[in-house]
Amino acid sequence: MNDNRIEQLLNLAGGQENIRLVQHDDVNTTTVTLRNRKGLNLSLPVVSNLDADIRITGDQCYITLEDECSQLYHTLQAMGVGKAEGDALPETRRTRKKSWLYFISDVFRPLMPAILGAAVLKIVLAIITLFNVYSSTDSSSLLDSQTFLIFKSIGDSVYYLLPILVAISTAYRLKSNVYVAAAIGGLMFYPQMTALLSGEEDVHFMGLPIVSQTLFFSASIWVILAICAASYLERVVERISPRAFKGILAPLLTFLILVPLVLMILGPIGTWIDQQLPDVVDSLLNDAPTVGIMLLGAVYSLMMIAGLHYWLLPVMINELMVNGFSLIIPVMLVAFVAQAGASLATGLRSNQLEFRKLAFWATGTALLGTPEPAMYAVNMRKRDSFYSALLGGAAGGLYFGLLSVKAVALGGSGSLLDFPLFMEAGSLNLLHVCVGLIISFCVSGVFTYWMIGKERKHA
């Protein structure tokens, strides 16, 4: 957060002690309510630099500033400025109810420094690997060296621990026990649990089948929903607990009731998906390949949120073994590029320097195979951006389906560095890949830019 902006705001408000209430509303602004409107210092030249909206209603004075990433709000809260008291801010403009996409974005926002740092490291290592593969000299010892493996582990560690990080961030936002949340988030890659679910034998919990796919259980959406339920259970139990059991009974019941309940709900769901999803995808690709690829391009981002994309890997391997090529691998690339286009347009439409910087970095990482920053921290904050990204994925998928764009090898991560996977002798496959990606990027970007501008005109 820019300390100069905080200082200018406090000077304008007449000091920290003159701020009665700080609120962050649904249209990405933070509003400061003053105790005494006479303390407002309008003689300061910082009013124009702050781009603040000052409203005086009777004895009440409100200062509103753009704050898309809530950084100003959280900084003031951390300073102890304007703790909630008195009446709520009267409604002065039309607001929208926050969507579930916005909530997920808020959960991921504090995690972005770690995710972006790890993403950049992974991209650098991927570039080194690419140059190493196509180098004229034999430098395989570099990729097999312990130093390279340690750096690779550093880049992967954030994503390995992501369920715990998401659980902690969700609990912090809901003001529930972060340590209980971290324990729930880490359950699915606890070694014994992983070994149990990854074994050859069928796994049952209280008579219900559990699919042998640990990554499905650790998908972000299920972790967030589990922590939301744990937060609700914690509040109910703490309210009715005897004083002697305060702080003990809620975690006990969470582990004893909620965690098994999550397994009992997600287990059969995962088992049903395990049985149905590959057959549905195979049927679409065989009977209506163009429609199937278009639909996959549209919903691949949603599948990532729910952990359903893990079931596509066996289908990809089967395609390569039977046909010698895969129609699904290009879908991953086109979906990531669509997220990048929407992220870039969202950043261009933003007036916040910090959010713009995040959006531009997220655009780069999405193009290079790491779409999480663009999808979670940028596009989900605005429904128009996220839905435009899905539309861009569908447009690119439609082109890929019509031209039968294929990948001839497995091993890519949805990155522009994966172009060698699409090289096919005697065909224009690589050219069609480039055209489809441009279509996806432009469709998502243009629609995002237009929809955000249209929304602001009606705000």
PDB file of N, CA, C and O in Angstrom, residues 187-206 208-215 217 263:
ATOM      1  N   LEU A 187      -5.434 -32.098   5.267  1.00  0.00           N
ATOM      2  CA  LEU A 187      -5.842 -33.493   5.439  1.00  0.00           C
ATOM      3  C   LEU A 187      -5.575 -34.333   4.203  1.00  0.00           C
ATOM      4  O   LEU A 187      -5.096 -35.465   4.297  1.00  0.00           O
ATOM      5  N   MET A 188      -5.869 -33.786   3.004  1.00  0.00           N
ATOM      6  CA  MET A 188      -5.863 -34.616   1.812  1.00  0.00           C
ATOM      7  C   MET A 188      -4.473 -34.889   1.251  1.00  0.00           C
ATOM      8  O   MET A 188      -4.346 -35.682   0.328  1.00  0.00           O
ATOM      9  N   PHE A 189      -3.432 -34.220   1.755  1.00  0.00           N
ATOM     10  CA  PHE A 189      -2.114 -34.690   1.348  1.00  0.00           C
ATOM     11  C   PHE A 189      -1.292 -35.144   2.558  1.00  0.00           C
ATOM     12  O   PHE A 189      -0.065 -35.184   2.527  1.00  0.00           O
ATOM     13  N   TYR A 190      -2.021 -35.485   3.628  1.00  0.00           N
ATOM     14  CA  TYR A 190      -1.385 -36.197   4.735  1.00  0.00           C
ATOM     15  C   TYR A 190      -0.931 -37.557   4.198  1.00  0.00           C
ATOM     16  O   TYR A 190      -1.681 -38.249   3.505  1.00  0.00           O
ATOM     17  N   PRO A 191       0.330 -37.966   4.442  1.00  0.00           N
ATOM     18  CA  PRO A 191       0.893 -39.155   3.765  1.00  0.00           C
ATOM     19  C   PRO A 191       0.027 -40.410   3.846  1.00  0.00           C
ATOM     20  O   PRO A 191      -0.164 -41.104   2.841  1.00  0.00           O
ATOM     21  N   GLN A 192      -0.505 -40.714   5.025  1.00  0.00           N
ATOM     22  CA  GLN A 192      -1.312 -41.937   5.142  1.00  0.00           C
ATOM     23  C   GLN A 192      -2.607 -41.836   4.340  1.00  0.00           C
ATOM     24  O   GLN A 192      -3.039 -42.812   3.722  1.00  0.00           O
ATOM     25  N   MET A 193      -3.223 -40.640   4.326  1.00  0.00           N
ATOM     26  CA  MET A 193      -4.440 -40.444   3.546  1.00  0.00           C
ATOM     27  C   MET A 193      -4.142 -40.559   2.056  1.00  0.00           C
ATOM     28  O   MET A 193      -4.890 -41.188   1.296  1.00  0.00           O
ATOM     29  N   THR A 194      -3.040 -39.975   1.628  1.00  0.00           N
ATOM     30  CA  THR A 194      -2.653 -40.049   0.222  1.00  0.00           C
ATOM     31  C   THR A 194      -2.391 -41.482  -0.204  1.00  0.00           C
ATOM     32  O   THR A 194      -2.827 -41.930  -1.270  1.00  0.00           O
ATOM     33  N   ALA A 195      -1.668 -42.211   0.644  1.00  0.00           N
ATOM     34  CA  ALA A 195      -1.372 -43.610   0.328  1.00  0.00           C
ATOM     35  C   ALA A 195      -2.646 -44.438   0.271  1.00  0.00           C
ATOM     36  O   ALA A 195      -2.804 -45.316  -0.585  1.00  0.00           O
ATOM     37  N   LEU A 196      -3.587 -44.160   1.168  1.00  0.00           N
ATOM     38  CA  LEU A 196      -4.840 -44.911   1.201  1.00  0.00           C
ATOM     39  C   LEU A 196      -5.657 -44.664  -0.067  1.00  0.00           C
ATOM     40  O   LEU A 196      -6.147 -45.602  -0.706  1.00  0.00           O
ATOM     41  N   LEU A 197      -5.803 -43.383  -0.441  1.00  0.00           N
ATOM     42  CA  LEU A 197      -6.639 -43.052  -1.592  1.00  0.00           C
ATOM     43  C   LEU A 197      -5.976 -43.385  -2.922  1.00  0.00           C
ATOM     44  O   LEU A 197      -6.651 -43.519  -3.940  1.00  0.00           O
ATOM     45  N   SER A 198      -4.650 -43.495  -2.917  1.00  0.00           N
ATOM     46  CA  SER A 198      -3.932 -43.766  -4.173  1.00  0.00           C
ATOM     47  C   SER A 198      -3.649 -45.241  -4.373  1.00  0.00           C
ATOM     48  O   SER A 198      -3.028 -45.616  -5.377  1.00  0.00           O
ATOM     49  N   GLY A 199      -4.075 -46.079  -3.439  1.00  0.00           N
ATOM     50  CA  GLY A 199      -3.814 -47.512  -3.559  1.00  0.00           C
ATOM     51  C   GLY A 199      -4.711 -48.185  -4.582  1.00  0.00           C
ATOM     52  O   GLY A 199      -5.609 -47.579  -5.171  1.00  0.00           O
ATOM     53  N   GLU A 200      -4.444 -49.455  -4.800  1.00  0.00           N
ATOM     54  CA  GLU A 200      -5.212 -50.225  -5.787  1.00  0.00           C
ATOM     55  C   GLU A 200      -6.572 -50.662  -5.248  1.00  0.00           C
ATOM     56  O   GLU A 200      -7.492 -50.915  -6.020  1.00  0.00           O
ATOM     57  N   GLU A 201      -6.705 -50.784  -3.937  1.00  0.00           N
ATOM     58  CA  GLU A 201      -7.963 -51.239  -3.355  1.00  0.00           C
ATOM     59  C   GLU A 201      -8.984 -50.103  -3.304  1.00  0.00           C
ATOM     60  O   GLU A 201      -8.635 -48.935  -3.167  1.00  0.00           O
ATOM     61  N   ASP A 202     -10.263 -50.474  -3.426  1.00  0.00           N
ATOM     62  CA  ASP A 202     -11.342 -49.500  -3.273  1.00  0.00           C
ATOM     63  C   ASP A 202     -11.397 -49.021  -1.833  1.00  0.00           C
ATOM     64  O   ASP A 202     -11.222 -49.792  -0.890  1.00  0.00           O
ATOM     65  N   VAL A 203     -11.642 -47.718  -1.687  1.00  0.00           N
ATOM     66  CA  VAL A 203     -11.678 -47.107  -0.357  1.00  0.00           C
ATOM     67  C   VAL A 203     -13.114 -46.766  -0.009  1.00  0.00           C
ATOM     68  O   VAL A 203     -13.842 -46.171  -0.825  1.00  0.00           O
ATOM     69  N   HIS A 204     -13.530 -47.160   1.197  1.00  0.00           N
ATOM     70  CA  HIS A 204     -14.879 -46.840   1.674  1.00  0.00           C
ATOM     71  C   HIS A 204     -14.780 -46.151   3.025  1.00  0.00           C
ATOM     72  O   HIS A 204     -13.924 -46.488   3.845  1.00  0.00           O
ATOM     73  N   PHE A 205     -15.663 -45.197   3.226  1.00  0.00           N
ATOM     74  CA  PHE A 205     -15.738 -44.512   4.515  1.00  0.00           C
ATOM     75  C   PHE A 205     -17.176 -44.595   5.015  1.00  0.00           C
ATOM     76  O   PHE A 205     -18.083 -44.056   4.383  1.00  0.00           O
ATOM     77  N   MET A 206     -17.369 -45.325   6.110  1.00  0.00           N
ATOM     78  CA  MET A 206     -18.702 -45.554   6.657  1.00  0.00           C
ATOM     79  C   MET A 206     -19.631 -46.142   5.605  1.00  0.00           C
ATOM     80  O   MET A 206     -20.808 -45.762   5.487  1.00  0.00           O
ATOM     81  N   LEU A 208     -19.524 -45.769   2.385  1.00  0.00           N
ATOM     82  CA  LEU A 208     -19.634 -44.991   1.156  1.00  0.00           C
ATOM     83  C   LEU A 208     -18.314 -45.029   0.397  1.00  0.00           C
ATOM     84  O   LEU A 208     -17.244 -44.894   0.991  1.00  0.00           O
ATOM     85  N   PRO A 209     -18.369 -45.197  -0.934  1.00  0.00           N
ATOM     86  CA  PRO A 209     -17.124 -45.267  -1.709  1.00  0.00           C
ATOM     87  C   PRO A 209     -16.477 -43.890  -1.830  1.00  0.00           C
ATOM     88  O   PRO A 209     -17.148 -42.868  -1.922  1.00  0.00           O
ATOM     89  N   ILE A 210     -15.156 -43.886  -1.800  1.00  0.00           N
ATOM     90  CA  ILE A 210     -14.389 -42.658  -1.993  1.00  0.00           C
ATOM     91  C   ILE A 210     -13.485 -42.863  -3.189  1.00  0.00           C
ATOM     92  O   ILE A 210     -12.726 -43.834  -3.244  1.00  0.00           O
ATOM     93  N   VAL A 211     -13.535 -41.939  -4.139  1.00  0.00           N
ATOM     94  CA  VAL A 211     -12.747 -42.074  -5.350  1.00  0.00           C
ATOM     95  C   VAL A 211     -11.261 -41.947  -5.022  1.00  0.00           C
ATOM     96  O   VAL A 211     -10.864 -41.214  -4.126  1.00  0.00           O
ATOM     97  N   SER A 212     -10.432 -42.709  -5.718  1.00  0.00           N
ATOM     98  CA  SER A 212      -8.984 -42.673  -5.481  1.00  0.00           C
ATOM     99  C   SER A 212      -8.364 -41.508  -6.240  1.00  0.00           C
ATOM    100  O   SER A 212      -7.556 -41.682  -7.154  1.00  0.00           O
ATOM    101  N   GLN A 213      -8.750 -40.303  -5.887  1.00  0.00           N
ATOM    102  CA  GLN A 213      -8.231 -39.101  -6.544  1.00  0.00           C
ATOM    103  C   GLN A 213      -8.091 -38.015  -5.487  1.00  0.00           C
ATOM    104  O   GLN A 213      -9.002 -37.228  -5.247  1.00  0.00           O
ATOM    105  N   THR A 214      -6.939 -37.983  -4.843  1.00  0.00           N
ATOM    106  CA  THR A 214      -6.731 -37.053  -3.737  1.00  0.00           C
ATOM    107  C   THR A 214      -6.784 -35.605  -4.182  1.00  0.00           C
ATOM    108  O   THR A 214      -7.216 -34.729  -3.425  1.00  0.00           O
ATOM    109  N   LEU A 215      -6.328 -35.326  -5.403  1.00  0.00           N
ATOM    110  CA  LEU A 215      -6.293 -33.941  -5.870  1.00  0.00           C
ATOM    111  C   LEU A 215      -7.699 -33.345  -5.985  1.00  0.00           C
ATOM    112  O   LEU A 215      -7.880 -32.134  -5.853  1.00  0.00           O
ATOM    113  N   PHE A 217     -10.187 -33.799  -3.880  1.00  0.00           N
ATOM    114  CA  PHE A 217     -10.599 -33.346  -2.559  1.00  0.00           C
ATOM    115  C   PHE A 217      -9.893 -32.056  -2.147  1.00  0.00           C
ATOM    116  O   PHE A 217     -10.424 -31.285  -1.347  1.00  0.00           O
ATOM    117  N   LEU A 263     -16.122 -35.837   3.622  1.00  0.00           N
ATOM    118  CA  LEU A 263     -15.719 -37.051   2.912  1.00  0.00           C
ATOM    119  C   LEU A 263     -16.929 -37.845   2.435  1.00  0.00           C
ATOM    120  O   LEU A 263     -16.922 -38.403   1.337  1.00  0.00           O
TER     121      LEU A 263
END
